[in-house]
Short mmCIF file of C-alpha atoms in Angstrom, two decimals:
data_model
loop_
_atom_site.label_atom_id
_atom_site.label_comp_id
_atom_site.label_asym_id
_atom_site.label_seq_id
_atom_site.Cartn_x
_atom_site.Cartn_y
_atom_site.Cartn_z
CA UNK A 15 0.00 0.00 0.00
CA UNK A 16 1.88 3.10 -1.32
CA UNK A 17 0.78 6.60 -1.59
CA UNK A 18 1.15 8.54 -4.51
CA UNK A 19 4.29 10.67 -5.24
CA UNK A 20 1.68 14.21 -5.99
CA UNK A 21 -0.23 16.87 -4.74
CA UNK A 22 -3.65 15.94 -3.59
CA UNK A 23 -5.93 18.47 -4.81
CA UNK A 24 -9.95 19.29 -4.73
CA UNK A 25 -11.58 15.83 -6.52
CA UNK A 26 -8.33 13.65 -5.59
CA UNK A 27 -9.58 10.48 -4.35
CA UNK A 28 -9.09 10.25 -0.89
CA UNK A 29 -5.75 8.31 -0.06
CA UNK A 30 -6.14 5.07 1.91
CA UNK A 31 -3.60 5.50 4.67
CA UNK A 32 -2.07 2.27 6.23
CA UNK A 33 -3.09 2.35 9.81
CA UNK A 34 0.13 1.10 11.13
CA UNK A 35 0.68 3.79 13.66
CA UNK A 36 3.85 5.55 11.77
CA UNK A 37 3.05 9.27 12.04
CA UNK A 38 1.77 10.72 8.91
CA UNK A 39 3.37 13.74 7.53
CA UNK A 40 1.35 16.32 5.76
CA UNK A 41 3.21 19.20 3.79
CA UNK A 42 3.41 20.99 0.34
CA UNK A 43 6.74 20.62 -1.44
CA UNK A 44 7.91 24.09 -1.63
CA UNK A 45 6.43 25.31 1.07
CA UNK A 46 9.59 26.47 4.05
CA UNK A 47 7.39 25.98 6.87
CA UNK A 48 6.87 21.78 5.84
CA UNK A 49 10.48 21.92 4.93
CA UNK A 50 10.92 22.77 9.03
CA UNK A 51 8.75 19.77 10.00
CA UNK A 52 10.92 17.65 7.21
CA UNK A 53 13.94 18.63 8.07
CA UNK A 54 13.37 17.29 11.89
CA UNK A 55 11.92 14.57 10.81
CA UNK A 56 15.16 13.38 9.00
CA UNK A 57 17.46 14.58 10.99
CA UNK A 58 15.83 12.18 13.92
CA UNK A 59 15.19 9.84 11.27
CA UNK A 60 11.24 9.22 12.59
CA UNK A 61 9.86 7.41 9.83
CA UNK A 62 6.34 8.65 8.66
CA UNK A 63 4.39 8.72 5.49
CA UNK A 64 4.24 11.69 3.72
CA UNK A 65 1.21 13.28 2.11
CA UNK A 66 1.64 15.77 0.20
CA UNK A 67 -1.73 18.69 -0.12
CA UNK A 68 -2.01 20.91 -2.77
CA UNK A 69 -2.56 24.41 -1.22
CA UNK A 70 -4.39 26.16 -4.04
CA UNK A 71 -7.01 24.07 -4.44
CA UNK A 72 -7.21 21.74 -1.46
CA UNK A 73 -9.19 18.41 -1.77
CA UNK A 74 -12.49 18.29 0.90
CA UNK A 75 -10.97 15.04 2.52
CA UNK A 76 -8.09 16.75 4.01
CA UNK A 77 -9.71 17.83 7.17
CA UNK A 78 -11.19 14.18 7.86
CA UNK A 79 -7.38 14.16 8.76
CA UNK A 80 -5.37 17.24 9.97
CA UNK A 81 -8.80 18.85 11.26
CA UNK A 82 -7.38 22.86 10.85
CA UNK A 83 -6.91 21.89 7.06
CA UNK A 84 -3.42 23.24 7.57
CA UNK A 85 0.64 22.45 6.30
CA UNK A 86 2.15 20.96 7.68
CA UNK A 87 1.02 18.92 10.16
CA UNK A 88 1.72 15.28 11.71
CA UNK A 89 -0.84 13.04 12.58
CA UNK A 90 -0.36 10.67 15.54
CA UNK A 91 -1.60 7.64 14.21
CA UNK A 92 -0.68 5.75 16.59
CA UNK A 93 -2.64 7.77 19.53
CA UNK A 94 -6.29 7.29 20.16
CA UNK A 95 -8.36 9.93 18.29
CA UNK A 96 -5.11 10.01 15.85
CA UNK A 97 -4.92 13.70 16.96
CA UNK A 98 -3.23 16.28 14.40
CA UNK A 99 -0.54 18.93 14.97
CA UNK A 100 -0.08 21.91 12.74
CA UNK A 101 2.33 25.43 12.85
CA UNK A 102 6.14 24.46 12.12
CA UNK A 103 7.70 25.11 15.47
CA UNK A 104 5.15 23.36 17.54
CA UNK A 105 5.70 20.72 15.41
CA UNK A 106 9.60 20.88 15.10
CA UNK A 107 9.53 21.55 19.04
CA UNK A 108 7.45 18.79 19.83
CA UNK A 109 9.80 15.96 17.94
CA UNK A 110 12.25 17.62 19.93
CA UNK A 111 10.85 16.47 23.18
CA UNK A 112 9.40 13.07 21.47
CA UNK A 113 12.36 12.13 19.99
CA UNK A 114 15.65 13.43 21.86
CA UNK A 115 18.07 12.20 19.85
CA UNK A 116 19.87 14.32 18.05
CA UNK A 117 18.71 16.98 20.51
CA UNK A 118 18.37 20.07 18.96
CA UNK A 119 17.75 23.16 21.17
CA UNK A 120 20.11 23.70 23.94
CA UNK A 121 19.84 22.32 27.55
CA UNK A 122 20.17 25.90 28.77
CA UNK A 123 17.11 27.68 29.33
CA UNK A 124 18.99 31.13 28.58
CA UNK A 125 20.12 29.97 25.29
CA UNK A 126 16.95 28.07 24.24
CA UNK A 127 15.21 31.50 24.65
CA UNK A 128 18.11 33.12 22.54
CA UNK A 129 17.74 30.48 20.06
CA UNK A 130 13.62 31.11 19.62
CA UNK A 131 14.14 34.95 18.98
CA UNK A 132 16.84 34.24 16.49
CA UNK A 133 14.26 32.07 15.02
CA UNK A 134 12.03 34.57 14.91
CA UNK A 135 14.00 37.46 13.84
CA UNK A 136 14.09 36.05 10.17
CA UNK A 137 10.66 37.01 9.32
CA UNK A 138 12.15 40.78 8.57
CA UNK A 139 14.02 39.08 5.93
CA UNK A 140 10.92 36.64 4.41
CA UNK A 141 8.66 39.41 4.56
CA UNK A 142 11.18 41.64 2.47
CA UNK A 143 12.30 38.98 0.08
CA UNK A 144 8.63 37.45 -0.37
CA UNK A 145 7.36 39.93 -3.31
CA UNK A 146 10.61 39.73 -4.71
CA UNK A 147 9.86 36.35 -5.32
CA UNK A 148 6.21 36.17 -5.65
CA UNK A 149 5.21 39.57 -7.17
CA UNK A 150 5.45 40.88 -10.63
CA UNK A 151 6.30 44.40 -9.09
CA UNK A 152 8.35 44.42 -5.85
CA UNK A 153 8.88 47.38 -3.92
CA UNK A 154 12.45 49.15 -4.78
CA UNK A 155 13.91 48.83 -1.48
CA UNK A 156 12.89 45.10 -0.95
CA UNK A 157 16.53 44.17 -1.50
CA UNK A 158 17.91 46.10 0.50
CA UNK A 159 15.78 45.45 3.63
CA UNK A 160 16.19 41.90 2.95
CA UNK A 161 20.13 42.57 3.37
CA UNK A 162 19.57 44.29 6.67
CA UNK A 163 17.44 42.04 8.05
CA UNK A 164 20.18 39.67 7.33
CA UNK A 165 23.12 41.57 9.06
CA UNK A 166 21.37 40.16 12.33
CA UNK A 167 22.23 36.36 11.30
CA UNK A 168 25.99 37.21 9.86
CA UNK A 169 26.62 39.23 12.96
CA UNK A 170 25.33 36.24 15.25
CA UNK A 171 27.13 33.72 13.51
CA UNK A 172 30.32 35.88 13.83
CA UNK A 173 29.57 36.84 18.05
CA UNK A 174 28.71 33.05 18.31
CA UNK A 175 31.97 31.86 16.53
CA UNK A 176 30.61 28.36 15.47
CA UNK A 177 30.12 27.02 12.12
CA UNK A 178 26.64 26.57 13.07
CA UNK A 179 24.14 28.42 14.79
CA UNK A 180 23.67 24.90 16.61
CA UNK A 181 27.45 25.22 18.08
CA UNK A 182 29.65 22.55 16.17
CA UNK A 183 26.57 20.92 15.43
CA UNK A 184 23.18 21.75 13.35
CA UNK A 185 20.98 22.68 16.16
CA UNK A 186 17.30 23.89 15.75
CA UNK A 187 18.05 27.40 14.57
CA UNK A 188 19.97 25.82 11.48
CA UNK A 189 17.09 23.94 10.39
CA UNK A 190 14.41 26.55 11.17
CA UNK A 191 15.85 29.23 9.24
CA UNK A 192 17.31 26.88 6.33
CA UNK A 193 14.30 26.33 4.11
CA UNK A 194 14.27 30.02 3.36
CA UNK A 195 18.80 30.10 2.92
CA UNK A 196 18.02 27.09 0.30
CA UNK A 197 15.22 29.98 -1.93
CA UNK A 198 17.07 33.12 -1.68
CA UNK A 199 19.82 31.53 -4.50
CA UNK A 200 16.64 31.02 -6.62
CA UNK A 201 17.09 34.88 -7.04
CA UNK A 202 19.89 34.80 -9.11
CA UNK A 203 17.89 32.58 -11.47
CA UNK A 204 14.72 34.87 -11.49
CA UNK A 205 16.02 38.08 -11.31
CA UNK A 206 17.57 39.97 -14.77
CA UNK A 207 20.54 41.28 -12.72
CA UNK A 208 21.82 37.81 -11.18
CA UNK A 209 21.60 39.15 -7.50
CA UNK A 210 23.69 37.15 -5.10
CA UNK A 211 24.28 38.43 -1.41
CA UNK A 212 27.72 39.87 -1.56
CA UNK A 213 30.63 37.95 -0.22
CA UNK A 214 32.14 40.64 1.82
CA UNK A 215 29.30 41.93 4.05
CA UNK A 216 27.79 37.67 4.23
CA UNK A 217 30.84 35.93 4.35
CA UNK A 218 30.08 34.08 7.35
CA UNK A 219 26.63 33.14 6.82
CA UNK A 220 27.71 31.92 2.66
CA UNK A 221 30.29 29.39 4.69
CA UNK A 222 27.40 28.35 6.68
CA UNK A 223 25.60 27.89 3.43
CA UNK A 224 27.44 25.94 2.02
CA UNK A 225 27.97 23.59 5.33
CA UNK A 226 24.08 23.19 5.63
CA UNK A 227 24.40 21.74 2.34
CA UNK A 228 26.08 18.63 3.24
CA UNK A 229 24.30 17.91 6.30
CA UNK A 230 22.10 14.61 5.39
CA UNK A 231 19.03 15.70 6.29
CA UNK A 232 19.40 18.86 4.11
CA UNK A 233 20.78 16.37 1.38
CA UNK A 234 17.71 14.42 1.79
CA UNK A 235 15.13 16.89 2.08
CA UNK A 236 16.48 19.99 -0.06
CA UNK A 237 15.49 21.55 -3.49
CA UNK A 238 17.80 22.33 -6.09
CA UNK A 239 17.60 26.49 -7.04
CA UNK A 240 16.90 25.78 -10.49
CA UNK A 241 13.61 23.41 -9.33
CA UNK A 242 12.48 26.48 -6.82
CA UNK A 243 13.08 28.94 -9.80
CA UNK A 244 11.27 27.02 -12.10
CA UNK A 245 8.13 26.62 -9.18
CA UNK A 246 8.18 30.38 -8.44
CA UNK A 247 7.70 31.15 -12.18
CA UNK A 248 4.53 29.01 -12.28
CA UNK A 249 3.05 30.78 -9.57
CA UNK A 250 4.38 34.45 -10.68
CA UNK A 251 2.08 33.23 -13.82
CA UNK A 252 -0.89 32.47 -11.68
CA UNK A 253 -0.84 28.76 -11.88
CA UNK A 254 1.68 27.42 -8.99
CA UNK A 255 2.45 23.79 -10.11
CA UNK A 256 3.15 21.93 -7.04
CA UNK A 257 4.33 19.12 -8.85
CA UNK A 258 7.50 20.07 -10.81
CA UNK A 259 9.32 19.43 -7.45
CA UNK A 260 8.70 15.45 -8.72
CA UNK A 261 9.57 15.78 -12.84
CA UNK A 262 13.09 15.47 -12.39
CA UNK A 263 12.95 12.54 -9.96
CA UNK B 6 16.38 54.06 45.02
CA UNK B 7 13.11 53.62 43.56
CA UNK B 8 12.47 53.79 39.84
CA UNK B 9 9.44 56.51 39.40
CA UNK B 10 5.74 55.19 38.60
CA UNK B 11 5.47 56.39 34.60
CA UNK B 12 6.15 55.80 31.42
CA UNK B 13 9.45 56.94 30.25
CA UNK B 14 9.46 58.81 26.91
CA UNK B 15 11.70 59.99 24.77
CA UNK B 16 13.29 62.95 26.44
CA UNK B 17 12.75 61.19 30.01
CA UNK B 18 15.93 61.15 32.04
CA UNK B 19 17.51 57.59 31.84
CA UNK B 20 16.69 55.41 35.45
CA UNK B 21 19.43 54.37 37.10
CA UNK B 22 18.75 50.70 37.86
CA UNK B 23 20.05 49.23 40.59
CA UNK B 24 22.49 46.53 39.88
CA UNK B 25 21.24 44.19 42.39
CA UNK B 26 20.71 41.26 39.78
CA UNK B 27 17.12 41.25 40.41
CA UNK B 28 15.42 40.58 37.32
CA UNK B 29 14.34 43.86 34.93
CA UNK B 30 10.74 43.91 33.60
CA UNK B 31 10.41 46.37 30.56
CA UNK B 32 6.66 46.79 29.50
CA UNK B 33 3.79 48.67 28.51
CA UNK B 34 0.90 49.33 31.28
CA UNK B 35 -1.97 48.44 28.37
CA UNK B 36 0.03 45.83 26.23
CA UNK B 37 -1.54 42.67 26.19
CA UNK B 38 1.85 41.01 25.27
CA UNK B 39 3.59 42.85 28.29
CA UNK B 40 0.64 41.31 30.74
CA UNK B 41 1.26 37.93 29.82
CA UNK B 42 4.95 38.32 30.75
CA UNK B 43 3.59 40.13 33.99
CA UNK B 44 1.40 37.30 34.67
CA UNK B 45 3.85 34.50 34.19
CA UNK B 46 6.08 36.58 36.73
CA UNK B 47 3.37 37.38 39.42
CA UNK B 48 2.15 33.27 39.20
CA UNK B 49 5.66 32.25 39.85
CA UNK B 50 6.43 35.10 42.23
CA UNK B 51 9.58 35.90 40.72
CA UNK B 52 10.82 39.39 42.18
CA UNK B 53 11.37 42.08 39.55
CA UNK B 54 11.92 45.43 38.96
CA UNK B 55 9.03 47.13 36.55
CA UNK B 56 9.94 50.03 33.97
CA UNK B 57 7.36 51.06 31.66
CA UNK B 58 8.24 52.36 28.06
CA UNK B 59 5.88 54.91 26.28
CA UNK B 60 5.23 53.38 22.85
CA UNK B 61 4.44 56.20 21.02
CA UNK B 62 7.68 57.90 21.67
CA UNK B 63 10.54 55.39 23.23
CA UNK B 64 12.92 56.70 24.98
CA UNK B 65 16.59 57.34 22.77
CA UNK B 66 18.06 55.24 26.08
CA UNK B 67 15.48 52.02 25.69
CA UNK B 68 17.72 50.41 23.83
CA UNK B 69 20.78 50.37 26.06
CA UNK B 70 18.53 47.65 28.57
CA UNK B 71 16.74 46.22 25.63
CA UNK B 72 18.96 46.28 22.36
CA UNK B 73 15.63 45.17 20.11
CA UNK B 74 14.03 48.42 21.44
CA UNK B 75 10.73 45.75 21.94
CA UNK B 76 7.57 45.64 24.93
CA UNK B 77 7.77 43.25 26.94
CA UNK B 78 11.27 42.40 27.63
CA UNK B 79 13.23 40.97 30.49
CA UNK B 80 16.60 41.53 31.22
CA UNK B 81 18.54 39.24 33.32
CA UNK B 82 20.75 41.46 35.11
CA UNK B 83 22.86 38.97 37.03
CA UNK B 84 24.04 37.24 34.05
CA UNK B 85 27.29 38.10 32.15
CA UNK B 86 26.27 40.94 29.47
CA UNK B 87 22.71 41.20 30.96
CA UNK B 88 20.97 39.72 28.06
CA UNK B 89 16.96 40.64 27.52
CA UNK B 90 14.57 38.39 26.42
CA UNK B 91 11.55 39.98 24.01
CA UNK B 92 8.78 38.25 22.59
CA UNK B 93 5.74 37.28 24.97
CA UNK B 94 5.74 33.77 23.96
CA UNK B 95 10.01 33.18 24.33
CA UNK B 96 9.99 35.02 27.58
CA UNK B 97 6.69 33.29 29.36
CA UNK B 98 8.34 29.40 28.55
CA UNK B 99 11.45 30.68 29.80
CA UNK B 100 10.57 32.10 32.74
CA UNK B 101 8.55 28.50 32.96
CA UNK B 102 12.08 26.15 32.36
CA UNK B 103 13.75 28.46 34.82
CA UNK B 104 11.13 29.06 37.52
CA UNK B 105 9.68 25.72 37.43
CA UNK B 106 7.21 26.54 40.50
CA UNK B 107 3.91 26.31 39.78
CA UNK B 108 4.98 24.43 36.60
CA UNK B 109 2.89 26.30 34.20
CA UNK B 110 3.09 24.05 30.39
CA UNK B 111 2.01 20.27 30.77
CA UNK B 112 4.76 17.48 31.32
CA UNK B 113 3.73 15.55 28.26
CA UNK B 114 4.99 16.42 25.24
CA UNK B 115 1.83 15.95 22.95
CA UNK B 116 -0.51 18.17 25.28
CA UNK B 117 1.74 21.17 25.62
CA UNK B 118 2.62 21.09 21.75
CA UNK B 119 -1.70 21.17 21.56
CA UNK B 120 -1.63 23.98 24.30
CA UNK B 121 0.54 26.19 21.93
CA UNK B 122 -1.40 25.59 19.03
CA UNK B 123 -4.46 26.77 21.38
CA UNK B 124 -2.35 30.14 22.15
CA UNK B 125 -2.04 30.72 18.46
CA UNK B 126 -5.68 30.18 17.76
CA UNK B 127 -6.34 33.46 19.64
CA UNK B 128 -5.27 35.69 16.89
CA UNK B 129 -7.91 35.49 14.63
CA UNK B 130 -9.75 36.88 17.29
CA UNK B 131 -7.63 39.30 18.31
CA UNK B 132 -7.41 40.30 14.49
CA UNK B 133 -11.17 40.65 14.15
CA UNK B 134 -11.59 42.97 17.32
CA UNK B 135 -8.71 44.82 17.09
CA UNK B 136 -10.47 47.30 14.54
CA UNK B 137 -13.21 47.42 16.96
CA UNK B 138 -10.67 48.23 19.61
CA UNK B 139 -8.69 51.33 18.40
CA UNK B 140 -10.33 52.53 14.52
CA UNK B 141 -13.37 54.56 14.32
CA UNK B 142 -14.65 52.80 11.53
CA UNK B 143 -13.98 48.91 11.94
CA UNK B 144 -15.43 46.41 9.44
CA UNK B 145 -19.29 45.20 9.30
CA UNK B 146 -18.36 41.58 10.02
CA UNK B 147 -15.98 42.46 12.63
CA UNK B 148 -17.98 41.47 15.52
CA UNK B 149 -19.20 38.18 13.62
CA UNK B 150 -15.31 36.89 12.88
CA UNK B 151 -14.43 37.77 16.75
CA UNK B 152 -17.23 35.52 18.06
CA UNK B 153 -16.49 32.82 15.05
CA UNK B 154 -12.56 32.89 16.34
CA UNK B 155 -14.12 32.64 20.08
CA UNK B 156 -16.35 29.56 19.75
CA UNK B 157 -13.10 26.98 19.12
CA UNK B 158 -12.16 28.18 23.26
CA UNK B 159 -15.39 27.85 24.25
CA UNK B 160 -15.57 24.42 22.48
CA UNK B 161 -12.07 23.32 23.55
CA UNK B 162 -13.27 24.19 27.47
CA UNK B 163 -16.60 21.96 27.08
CA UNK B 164 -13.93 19.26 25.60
CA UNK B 165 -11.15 19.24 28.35
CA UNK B 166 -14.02 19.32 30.75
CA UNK B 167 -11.93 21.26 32.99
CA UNK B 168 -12.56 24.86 34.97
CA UNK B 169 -9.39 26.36 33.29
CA UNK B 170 -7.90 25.32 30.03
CA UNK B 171 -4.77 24.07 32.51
CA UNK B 172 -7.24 21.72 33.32
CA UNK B 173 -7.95 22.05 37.29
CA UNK B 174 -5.28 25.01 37.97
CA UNK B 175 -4.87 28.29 35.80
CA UNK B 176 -2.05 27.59 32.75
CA UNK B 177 -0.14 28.71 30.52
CA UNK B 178 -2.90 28.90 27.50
CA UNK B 179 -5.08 30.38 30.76
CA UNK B 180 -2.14 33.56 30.98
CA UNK B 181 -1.31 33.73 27.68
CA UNK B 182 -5.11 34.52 26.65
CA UNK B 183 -6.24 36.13 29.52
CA UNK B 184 -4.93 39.70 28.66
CA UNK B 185 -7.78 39.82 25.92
CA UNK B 186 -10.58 38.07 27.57
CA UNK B 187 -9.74 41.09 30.18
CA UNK B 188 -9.94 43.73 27.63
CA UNK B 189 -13.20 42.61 25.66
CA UNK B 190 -15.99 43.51 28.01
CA UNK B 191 -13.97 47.16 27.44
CA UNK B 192 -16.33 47.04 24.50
CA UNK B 193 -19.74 47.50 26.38
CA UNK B 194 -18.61 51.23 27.29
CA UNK B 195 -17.44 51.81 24.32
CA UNK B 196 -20.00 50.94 21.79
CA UNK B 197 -22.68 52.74 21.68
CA UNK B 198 -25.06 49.07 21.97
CA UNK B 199 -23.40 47.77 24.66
CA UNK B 200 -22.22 44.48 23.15
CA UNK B 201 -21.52 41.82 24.93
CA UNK B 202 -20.89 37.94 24.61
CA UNK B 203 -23.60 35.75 24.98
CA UNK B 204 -24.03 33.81 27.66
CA UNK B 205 -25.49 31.12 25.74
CA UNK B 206 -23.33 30.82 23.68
CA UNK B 207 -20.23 31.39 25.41
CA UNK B 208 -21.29 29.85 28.49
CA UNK B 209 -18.26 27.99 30.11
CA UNK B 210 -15.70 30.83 28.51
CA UNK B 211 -17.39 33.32 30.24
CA UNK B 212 -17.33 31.48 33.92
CA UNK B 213 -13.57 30.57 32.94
CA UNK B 214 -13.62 34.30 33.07
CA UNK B 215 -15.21 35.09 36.05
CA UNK B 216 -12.94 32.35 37.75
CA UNK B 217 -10.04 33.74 36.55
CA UNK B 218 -10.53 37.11 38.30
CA UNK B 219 -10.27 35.17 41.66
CA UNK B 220 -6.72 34.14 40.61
CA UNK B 221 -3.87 35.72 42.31
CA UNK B 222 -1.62 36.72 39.66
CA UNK B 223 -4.50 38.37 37.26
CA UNK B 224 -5.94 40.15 40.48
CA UNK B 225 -1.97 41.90 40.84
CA UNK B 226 -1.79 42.73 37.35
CA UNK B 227 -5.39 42.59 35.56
CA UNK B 228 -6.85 46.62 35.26
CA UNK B 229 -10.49 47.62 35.22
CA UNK B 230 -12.64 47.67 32.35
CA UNK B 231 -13.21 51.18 32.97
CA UNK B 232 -9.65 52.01 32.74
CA UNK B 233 -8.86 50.06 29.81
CA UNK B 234 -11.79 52.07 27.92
CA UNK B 235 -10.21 55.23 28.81
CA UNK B 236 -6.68 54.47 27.83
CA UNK B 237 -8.57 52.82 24.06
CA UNK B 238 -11.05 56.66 24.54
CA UNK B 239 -7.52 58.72 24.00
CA UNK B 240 -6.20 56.11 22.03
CA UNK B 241 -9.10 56.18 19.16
CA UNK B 242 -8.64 60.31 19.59
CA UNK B 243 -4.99 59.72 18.48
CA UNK B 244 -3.42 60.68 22.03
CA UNK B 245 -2.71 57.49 23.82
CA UNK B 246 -2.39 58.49 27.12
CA UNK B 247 -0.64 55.46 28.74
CA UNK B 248 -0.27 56.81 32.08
CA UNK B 249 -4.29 56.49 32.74
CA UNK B 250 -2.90 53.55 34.66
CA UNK B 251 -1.61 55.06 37.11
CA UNK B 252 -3.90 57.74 37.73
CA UNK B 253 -6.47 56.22 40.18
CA UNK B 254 -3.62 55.16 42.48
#
């Protein structure tokens, strides 16, 4: 019993899920905030089945199981009334405590606070970036608040003098912020002027780049630029096609 | 040394705090998001020192204590660099981890990822009365969305079966809502019909609420209906006054 590699959308059938009590993963390919839940999942390697929901047009059946009709979410299969859990850092923050190993927030209260502002501290940069990406007109100065918003993560990285945010390891600020560090080189692909954050003023956080890249469950769960550029121009046109993120495979 | 009863504004002269490594408290007398913080410490009885910030016009010094310049913070003074804490959320689960008495989040992992789900749910709410709150002209439907974003808390009570949503003692999701359930009967001295919620309706949330005036913590920090009208009165005439708090003192 396998579920199809695609987007469910409004008249999909309704996917017969194995009731074998392996959580169930719900997500949209390119969407950063299922990338979160994904990345945690692999980098605890917690098997689950993964169903993925297409967000424009979303089929009827999906609330039967994740009742908020949101992405992602897990479903506990394997708890009595197979209860749902949605928004990415509940989620990420409850495999955390479910499944310890690797841990990924520190065991310092202090710092585990530090961490969750960091986290949030990058939605400056998405919300400056976003109509760059997803708009036919952004505003002029998009760019540049994206670059200042950042300056906050380079000059971290530099006060913190790791290669990760995580210490010497990926911790949970690495993969929270990551999903959006794999889009932004989509830029360079969309954009006439092949923008690309300049060396100098983001050398640290480019090193850290490139790092993330080899970690396995990046490896496992990342997007190449040229399939994000290629998704972002189908939904610039009006008609996101969820399923490109599968031609290549 | 005692730091004055106000809020500082820009051209205030900068407090001199004593550096006694009791714990700094930087809020806002009518921010919701400052209350919660001020709840979590009054619950825990964790000593502090309270300086309110004028919104409107911050003081040039605010960011010396509190680099991010943000309401609510908390600045540990007795650690090395005295570090503050912002956002409501961050600072309530870390004052939680570090002051574990009463323990405030449940010990299993599932129900306290389901609790912060719960605490999100509020803002639709919050985003339909807002308008209501501080615009003169707030959307037809605004009242309808409020009471649509209200019913899921008034279900999710009837569900747990419990007086509080902490289940037989006051919470986390109990403090981290309670600054709005405070503020919404506000709205039967401001509108001109006297709205209120029905009891019918919104039965159990509306004994949740009367129980949680008994509780210690929201009795220290919870103000009046009448004053929070007043402060939204000059607040609607573009003059928030936030030092209405004080004045019946």
């Amino acid at each position: 019993m396998s579920i199809p590699l695609k987007h469910f959308k409004k008249g999909s059938l309704k996917p017969h899920l194995p009731e074998d009590g392996v959580l169930r993963f719900y997500s949209m390919r390119f969407c950063p905030y299922s990338e979160r839940a994904a990345l945690v999942l692999a980098a605890k390697k917690i098997p689950h089945h993964k169903i993925y929901i297409d967000l424009s047009e979303k089929p009827d059946w999906y609330t039967d199981y994740s009742p908020l009709g949101k992405v992602p979410a897990i479903q506990l299969s394997a708890v009595a009334d197979q209860p749902a859990l949605v928004e990415s850092l509940v989620i990420a923050e409850y495999l955390d405590e479910e499944y310890p190993e690797p841990s990924l927030y520190p065991a310092h209260a202090l710092q585990k606070a530090q961490d969750k502002i960091l986290i949030e501290r990058l939605s400056p940069a998405v919300s400056a970036i976003y109509p760059v990406f997803f708009t036919a007109d952004p505003p002029a100065d998009a760019l540049q608040n994206f670059e200042t918003a950042l300056d906050v993560f380079e000059q971290e990285l530099k006060k913190r003098d790791t290669p990760y945010f995580g210490g010497r390891a990926v911790g949970m600020v690495d993969y929270m912020i990551w999903p959006w560090f794999e889009r932004f080189p989509a830029l360079k692909l969309l954009l006439t002027d092949k923008y690309e954050l300049d060396n100098q003023r983001f050398g640290k956080l480019l090193q850290w780049r490139e790092l993330m890249l080899q970690d396995e469950a990046v490896k496992q769960v990342a997007l190449d630029s040229q399939v994000h550029a290629k998704f972002m121009q189908t939904r610039l046109e009006g008609k996101p096609n969820y399923d490109v993120a599968f031609e290549a495979l």
